[in-house]
Coordinates of C-alpha atoms in Angstrom, one line a residue:
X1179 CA 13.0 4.8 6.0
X1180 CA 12.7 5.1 2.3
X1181 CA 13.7 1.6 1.0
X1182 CA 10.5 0.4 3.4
X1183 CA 7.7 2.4 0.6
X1184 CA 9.2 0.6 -2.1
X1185 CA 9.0 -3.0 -2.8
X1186 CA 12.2 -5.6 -3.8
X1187 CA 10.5 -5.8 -6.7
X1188 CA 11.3 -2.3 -8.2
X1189 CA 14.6 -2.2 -6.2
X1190 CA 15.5 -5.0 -8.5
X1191 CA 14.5 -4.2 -11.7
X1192 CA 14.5 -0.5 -11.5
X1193 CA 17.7 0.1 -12.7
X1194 CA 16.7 -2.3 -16.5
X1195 CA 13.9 -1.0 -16.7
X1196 CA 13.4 2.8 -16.8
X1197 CA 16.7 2.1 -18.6
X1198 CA 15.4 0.9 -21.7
X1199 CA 12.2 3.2 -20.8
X1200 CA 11.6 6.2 -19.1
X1201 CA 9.1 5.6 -16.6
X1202 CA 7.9 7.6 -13.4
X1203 CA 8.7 6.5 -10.2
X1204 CA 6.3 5.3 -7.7
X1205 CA 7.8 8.1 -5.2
X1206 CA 6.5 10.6 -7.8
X1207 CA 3.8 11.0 -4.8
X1208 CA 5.6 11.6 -1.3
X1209 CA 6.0 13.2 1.2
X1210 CA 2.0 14.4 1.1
X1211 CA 2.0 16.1 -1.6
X1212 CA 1.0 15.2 -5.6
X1213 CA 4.2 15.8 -8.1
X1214 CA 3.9 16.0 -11.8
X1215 CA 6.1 13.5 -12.9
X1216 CA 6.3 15.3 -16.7
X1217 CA 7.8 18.2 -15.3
X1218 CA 8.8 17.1 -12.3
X1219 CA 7.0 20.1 -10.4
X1220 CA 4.9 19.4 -7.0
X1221 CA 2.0 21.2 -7.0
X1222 CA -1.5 21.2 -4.9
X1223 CA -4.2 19.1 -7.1
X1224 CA -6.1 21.8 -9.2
X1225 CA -9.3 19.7 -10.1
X1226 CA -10.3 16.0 -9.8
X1227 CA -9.7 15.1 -13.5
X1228 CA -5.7 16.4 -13.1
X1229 CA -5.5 14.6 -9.5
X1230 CA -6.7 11.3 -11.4
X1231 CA -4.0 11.8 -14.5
X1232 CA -1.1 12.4 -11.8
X1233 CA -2.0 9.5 -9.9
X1234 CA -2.3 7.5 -12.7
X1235 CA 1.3 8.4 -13.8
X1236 CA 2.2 7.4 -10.9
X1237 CA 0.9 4.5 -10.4
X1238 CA 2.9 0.9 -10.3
X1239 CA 3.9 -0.3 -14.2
X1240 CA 1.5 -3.4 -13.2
X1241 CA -2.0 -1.5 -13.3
X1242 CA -2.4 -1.5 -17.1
X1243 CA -2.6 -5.1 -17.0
X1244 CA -4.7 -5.5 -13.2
X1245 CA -8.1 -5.7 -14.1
X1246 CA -9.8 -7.0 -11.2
X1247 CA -8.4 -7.0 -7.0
X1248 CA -7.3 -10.1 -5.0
X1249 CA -8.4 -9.9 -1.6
X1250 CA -7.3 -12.5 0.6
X1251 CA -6.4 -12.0 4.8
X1252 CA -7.5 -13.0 7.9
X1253 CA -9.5 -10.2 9.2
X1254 CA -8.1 -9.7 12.5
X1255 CA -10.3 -6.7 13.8
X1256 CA -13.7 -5.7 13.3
X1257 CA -14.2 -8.3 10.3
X1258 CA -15.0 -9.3 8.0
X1259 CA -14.6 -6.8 5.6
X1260 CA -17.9 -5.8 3.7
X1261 CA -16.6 -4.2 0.7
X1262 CA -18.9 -0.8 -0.4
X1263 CA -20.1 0.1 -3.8
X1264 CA -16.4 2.0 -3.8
X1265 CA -14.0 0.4 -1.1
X1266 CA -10.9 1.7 -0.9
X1267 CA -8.1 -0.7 0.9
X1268 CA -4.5 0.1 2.3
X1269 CA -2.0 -2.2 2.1
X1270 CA 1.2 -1.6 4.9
X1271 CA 3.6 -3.5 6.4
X1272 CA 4.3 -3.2 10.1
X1273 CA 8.1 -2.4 9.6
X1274 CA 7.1 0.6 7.9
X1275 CA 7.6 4.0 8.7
X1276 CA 6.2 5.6 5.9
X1277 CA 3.0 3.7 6.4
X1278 CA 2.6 4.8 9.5
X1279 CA 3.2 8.6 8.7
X1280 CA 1.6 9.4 5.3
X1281 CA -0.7 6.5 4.6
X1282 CA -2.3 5.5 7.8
X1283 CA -3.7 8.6 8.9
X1284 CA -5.2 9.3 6.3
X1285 CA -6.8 6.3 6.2
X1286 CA -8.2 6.7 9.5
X1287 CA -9.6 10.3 8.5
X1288 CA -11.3 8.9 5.6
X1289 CA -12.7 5.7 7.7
X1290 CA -14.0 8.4 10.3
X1291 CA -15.8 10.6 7.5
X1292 CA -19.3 9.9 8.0
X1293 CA -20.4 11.7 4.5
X1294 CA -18.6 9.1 2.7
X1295 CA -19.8 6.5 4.7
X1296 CA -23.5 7.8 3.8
X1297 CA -22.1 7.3 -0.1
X1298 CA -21.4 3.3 0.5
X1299 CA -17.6 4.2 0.7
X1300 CA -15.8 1.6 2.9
X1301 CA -12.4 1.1 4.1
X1302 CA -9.9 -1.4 5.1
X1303 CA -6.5 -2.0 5.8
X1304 CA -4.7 -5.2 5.6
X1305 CA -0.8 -5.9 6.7
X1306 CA 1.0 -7.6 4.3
X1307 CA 5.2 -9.0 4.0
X1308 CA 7.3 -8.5 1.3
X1309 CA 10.8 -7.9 3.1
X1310 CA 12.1 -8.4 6.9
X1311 CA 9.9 -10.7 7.5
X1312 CA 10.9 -11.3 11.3
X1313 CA 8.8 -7.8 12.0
X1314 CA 6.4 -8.1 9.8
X1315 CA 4.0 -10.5 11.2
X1316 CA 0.7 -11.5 12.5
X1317 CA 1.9 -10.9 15.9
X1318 CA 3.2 -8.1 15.4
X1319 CA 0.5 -6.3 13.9
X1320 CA -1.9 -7.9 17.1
X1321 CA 0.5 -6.2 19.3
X1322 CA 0.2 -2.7 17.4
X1323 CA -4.1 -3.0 17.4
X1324 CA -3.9 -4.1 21.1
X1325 CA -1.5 -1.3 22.6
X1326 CA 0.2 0.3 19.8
X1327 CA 3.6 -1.8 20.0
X1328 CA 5.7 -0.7 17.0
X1329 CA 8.6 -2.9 16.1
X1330 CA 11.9 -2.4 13.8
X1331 CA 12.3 0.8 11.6
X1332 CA 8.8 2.2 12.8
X1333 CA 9.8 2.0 16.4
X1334 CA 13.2 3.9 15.7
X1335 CA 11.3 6.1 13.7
X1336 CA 8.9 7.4 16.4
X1337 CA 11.9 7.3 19.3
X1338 CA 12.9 10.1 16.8
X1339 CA 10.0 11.9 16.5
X1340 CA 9.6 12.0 19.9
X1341 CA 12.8 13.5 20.1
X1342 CA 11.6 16.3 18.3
X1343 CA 9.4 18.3 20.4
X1344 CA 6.5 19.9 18.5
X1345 CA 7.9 19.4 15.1
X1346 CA 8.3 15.7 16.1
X1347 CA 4.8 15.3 17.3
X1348 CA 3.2 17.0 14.6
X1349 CA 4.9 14.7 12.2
X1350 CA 4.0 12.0 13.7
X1351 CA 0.0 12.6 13.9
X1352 CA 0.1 12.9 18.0
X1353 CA -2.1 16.2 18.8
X1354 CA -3.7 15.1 21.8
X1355 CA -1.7 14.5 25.3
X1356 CA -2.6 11.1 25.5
X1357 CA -1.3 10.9 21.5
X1358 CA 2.1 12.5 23.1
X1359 CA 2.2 10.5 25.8
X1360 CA 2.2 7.6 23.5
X1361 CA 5.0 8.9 21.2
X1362 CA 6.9 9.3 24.3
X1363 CA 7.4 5.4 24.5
X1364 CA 7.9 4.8 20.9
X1365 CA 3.7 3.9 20.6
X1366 CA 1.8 4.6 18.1
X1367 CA -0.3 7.3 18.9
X1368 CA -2.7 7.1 16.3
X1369 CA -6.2 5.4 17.1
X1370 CA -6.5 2.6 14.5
X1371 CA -9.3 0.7 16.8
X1372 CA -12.1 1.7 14.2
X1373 CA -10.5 0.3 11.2
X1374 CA -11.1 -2.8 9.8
X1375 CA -7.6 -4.6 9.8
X1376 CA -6.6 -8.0 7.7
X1377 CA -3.7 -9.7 8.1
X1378 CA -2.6 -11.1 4.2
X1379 CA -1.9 -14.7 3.4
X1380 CA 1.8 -14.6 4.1
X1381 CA 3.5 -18.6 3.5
X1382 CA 6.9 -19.5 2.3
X1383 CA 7.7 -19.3 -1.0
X1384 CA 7.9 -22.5 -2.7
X1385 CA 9.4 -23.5 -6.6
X1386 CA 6.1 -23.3 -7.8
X1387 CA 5.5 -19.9 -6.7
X1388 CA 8.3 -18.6 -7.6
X1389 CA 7.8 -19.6 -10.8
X1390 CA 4.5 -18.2 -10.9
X1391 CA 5.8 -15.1 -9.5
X1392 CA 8.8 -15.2 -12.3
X1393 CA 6.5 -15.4 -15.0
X1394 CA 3.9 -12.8 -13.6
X1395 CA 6.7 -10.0 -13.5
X1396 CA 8.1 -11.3 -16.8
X1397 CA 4.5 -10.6 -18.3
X1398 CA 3.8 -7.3 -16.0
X1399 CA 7.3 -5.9 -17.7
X1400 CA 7.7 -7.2 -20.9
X1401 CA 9.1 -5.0 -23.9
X1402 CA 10.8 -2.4 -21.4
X1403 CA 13.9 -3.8 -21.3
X1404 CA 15.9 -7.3 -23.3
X1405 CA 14.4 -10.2 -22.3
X1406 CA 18.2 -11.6 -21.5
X1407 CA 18.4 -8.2 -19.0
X1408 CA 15.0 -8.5 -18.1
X1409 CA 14.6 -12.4 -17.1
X1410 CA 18.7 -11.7 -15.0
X1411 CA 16.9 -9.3 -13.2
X1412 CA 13.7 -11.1 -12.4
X1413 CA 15.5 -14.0 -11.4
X1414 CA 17.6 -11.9 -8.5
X1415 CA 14.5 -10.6 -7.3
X1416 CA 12.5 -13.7 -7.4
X1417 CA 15.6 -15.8 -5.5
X1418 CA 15.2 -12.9 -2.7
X1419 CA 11.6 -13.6 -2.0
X1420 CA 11.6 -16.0 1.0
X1421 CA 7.8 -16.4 1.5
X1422 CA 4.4 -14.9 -0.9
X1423 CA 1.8 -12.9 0.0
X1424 CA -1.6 -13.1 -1.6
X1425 CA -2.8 -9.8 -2.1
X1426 CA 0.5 -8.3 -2.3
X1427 CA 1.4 -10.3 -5.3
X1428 CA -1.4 -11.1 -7.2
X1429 CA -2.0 -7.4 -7.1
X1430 CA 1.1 -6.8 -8.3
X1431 CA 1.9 -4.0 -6.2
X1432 CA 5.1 -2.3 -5.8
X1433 CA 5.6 -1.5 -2.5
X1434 CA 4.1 -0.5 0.6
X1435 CA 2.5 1.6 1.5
X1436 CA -0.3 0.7 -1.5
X1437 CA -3.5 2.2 -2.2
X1438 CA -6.5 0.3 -4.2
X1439 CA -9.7 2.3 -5.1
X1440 CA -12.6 -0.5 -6.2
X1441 CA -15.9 -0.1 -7.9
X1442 CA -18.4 -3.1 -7.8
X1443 CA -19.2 -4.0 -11.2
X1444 CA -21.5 -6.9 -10.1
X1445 CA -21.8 -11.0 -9.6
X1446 CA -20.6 -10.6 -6.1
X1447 CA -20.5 -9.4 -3.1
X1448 CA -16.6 -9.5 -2.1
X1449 CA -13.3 -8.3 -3.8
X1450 CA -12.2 -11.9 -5.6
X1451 CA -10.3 -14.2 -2.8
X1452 CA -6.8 -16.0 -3.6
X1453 CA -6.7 -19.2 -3.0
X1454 CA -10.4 -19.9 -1.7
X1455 CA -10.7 -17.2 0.4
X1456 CA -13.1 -13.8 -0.3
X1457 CA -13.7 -10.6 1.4
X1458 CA -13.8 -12.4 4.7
X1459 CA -10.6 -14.1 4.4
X1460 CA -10.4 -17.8 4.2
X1461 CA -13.8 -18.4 3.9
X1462 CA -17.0 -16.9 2.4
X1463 CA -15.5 -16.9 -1.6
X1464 CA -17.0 -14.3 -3.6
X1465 CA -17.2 -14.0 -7.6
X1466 CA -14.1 -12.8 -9.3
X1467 CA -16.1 -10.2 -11.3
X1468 CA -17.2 -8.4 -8.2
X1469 CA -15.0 -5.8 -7.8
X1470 CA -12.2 -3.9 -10.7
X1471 CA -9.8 -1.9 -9.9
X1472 CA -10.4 1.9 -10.5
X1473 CA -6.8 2.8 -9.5
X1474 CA -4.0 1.3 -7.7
X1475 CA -1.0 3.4 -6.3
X1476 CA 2.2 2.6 -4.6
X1477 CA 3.5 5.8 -2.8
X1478 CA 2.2 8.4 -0.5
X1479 CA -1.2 9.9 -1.4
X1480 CA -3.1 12.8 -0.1
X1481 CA -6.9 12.4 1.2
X1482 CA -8.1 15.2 -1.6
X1483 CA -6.7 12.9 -4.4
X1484 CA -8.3 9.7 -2.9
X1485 CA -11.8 11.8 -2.5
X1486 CA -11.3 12.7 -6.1
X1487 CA -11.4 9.2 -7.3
X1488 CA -14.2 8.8 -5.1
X1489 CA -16.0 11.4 -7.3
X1490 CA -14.6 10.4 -10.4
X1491 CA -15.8 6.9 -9.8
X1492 CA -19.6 8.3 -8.9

């Protein structure tokens, strides 16, 4: 389930780069629960200040250069997205099981948190494709708001689960019976019907955006590894990349699942579209100013850090 929270991208150049310098991994947060990447201890957040600095040393190598957020999808339920004075946006892919299990829920927790609604916090969630591309589509992702459907590694992981009796069903978010009853046939069992859900602008790749995409990780990672080691490596990746997706890679993000805290910083009223497209998707484009990037985060992150940069960002 593992290889589905991180992205090709540091698959391929991992192994360069924290070579020629140490650097924390994005799975410094997992498994719920924040882990000090210095000293390699895991230990509840003490204040919102230390819960900022571990996510920030967590965070994908990209955010030092990300300055403002690409949002561009095809809002597929309860769109367009709105974007708050803070909006916070999850971005998942179908086909993946730690998604489903540490990022989504709390997602929908947040989204159902009427005190931080009253604050102007908003929420969204967009599916995006990076790898196995079969499962990760639009129709796919209709299929999971509709009924639940889960496909490929997310499927097999809840036939586990459900396999599991209480342990199973408590790791899988399912509390209620009709939760269980859901789990039992491999469903999802939590309620998403209240999110707002985007579908990203996922098109195959073509020489032009690959080349784009060669020199935007060439630039993201320069000067952590030699630039004969580095551009080999790039290359791979790059050559593996059968289609683009919008928001996934202009953000620069490094896997799924991916979290983006915003703050409006004015001249808009949308996060900046890609290709023409604003907050709504395709439509409706919004000023590129309108929204930076507080902090990005590939990895699993707990609700109390996420409500800390909430504060911090007040």
């Amino acid at each position: 389930w593992q290889r589905h929270t991180r992205a090709a991208t540091i698959r391929a150049l991992i192994v360069c780069v924290r070579s020629a310098k140490k650097l924390p991994c994005p799975r410094a947060l997992s498994a719920g629960r924040a882990r000090d990447v210095r000293g390699g201890s895991a230990h509840p957040a003490r204040s919102a200040r230390s819960d900022r600095r571990r996510l920030t040393s967590a965070s994908t190598p990209a955010m030092a250069a990300t300055k403002r957020f690409v949002l561009d999808a095809e809002w597929v339920q309860n769109g367009p997205y709105v974007p708050g004075e803070v909006s916070i946006v999850l971005t998942f892919q179908v086909n993946c099981p730690g998604c489903f299990l540490h990022a989504l829920p709390v997602l929908v927790a947040l989204n159902d948190d009427a005190a931080l609604r009253a604050q102007g916090v908003t929420f969204a969630a967009v599916a995006t494709a990076f790898e196995d591309y079969e499962y990760n589509t639009a129709d796919n992702l209709a299929a999971l708001l509709r009924d639940g459907t889960t496909v490929g590694e997310t499927r097999k992981m809840y036939l586990q689960l459900s396999r599991g009796g209480e342990e199973g069903a408590k790791a899988a978010h399912a509390t209620t019976a009709a939760q269980r009853a859901a789990l039992a046939h491999a469903t999802c069992p939590l309620d998403l019907s209240r999110l707002v859900v985007g579908m990203d602008k996922v098109a195959p790749a073509t020489d032009a955006s690959r080349a784009a995409m060669t020199e935007r990780l060439l630039a993201q990672l320069r000067g952590r590894a030699p630039p004969e080691v580095l551009r080999a490596h790039v290359e791979e990746h790059v050559a593996s990349r059968t289609h683009t997706a919008t928001t996934f890679d202009s953000n620069n993000m490094g896997g799924t699942p991916t979290w983006a805290v915003l703050h409006r910083t004015g001249g808009g009223s949308g996060a900046s579209g890609g290709g023409g497209g604003g907050a709504g998707g395709g439509g409706g484009g919004s000023e590129a100013s309108a929204y930076a990037v507080v902090e990005q985060v590939t990895g699993h992150v707990r609700s109390e850090q996420l409500r800390a940069l909430i504060a911090l960002d007040a």
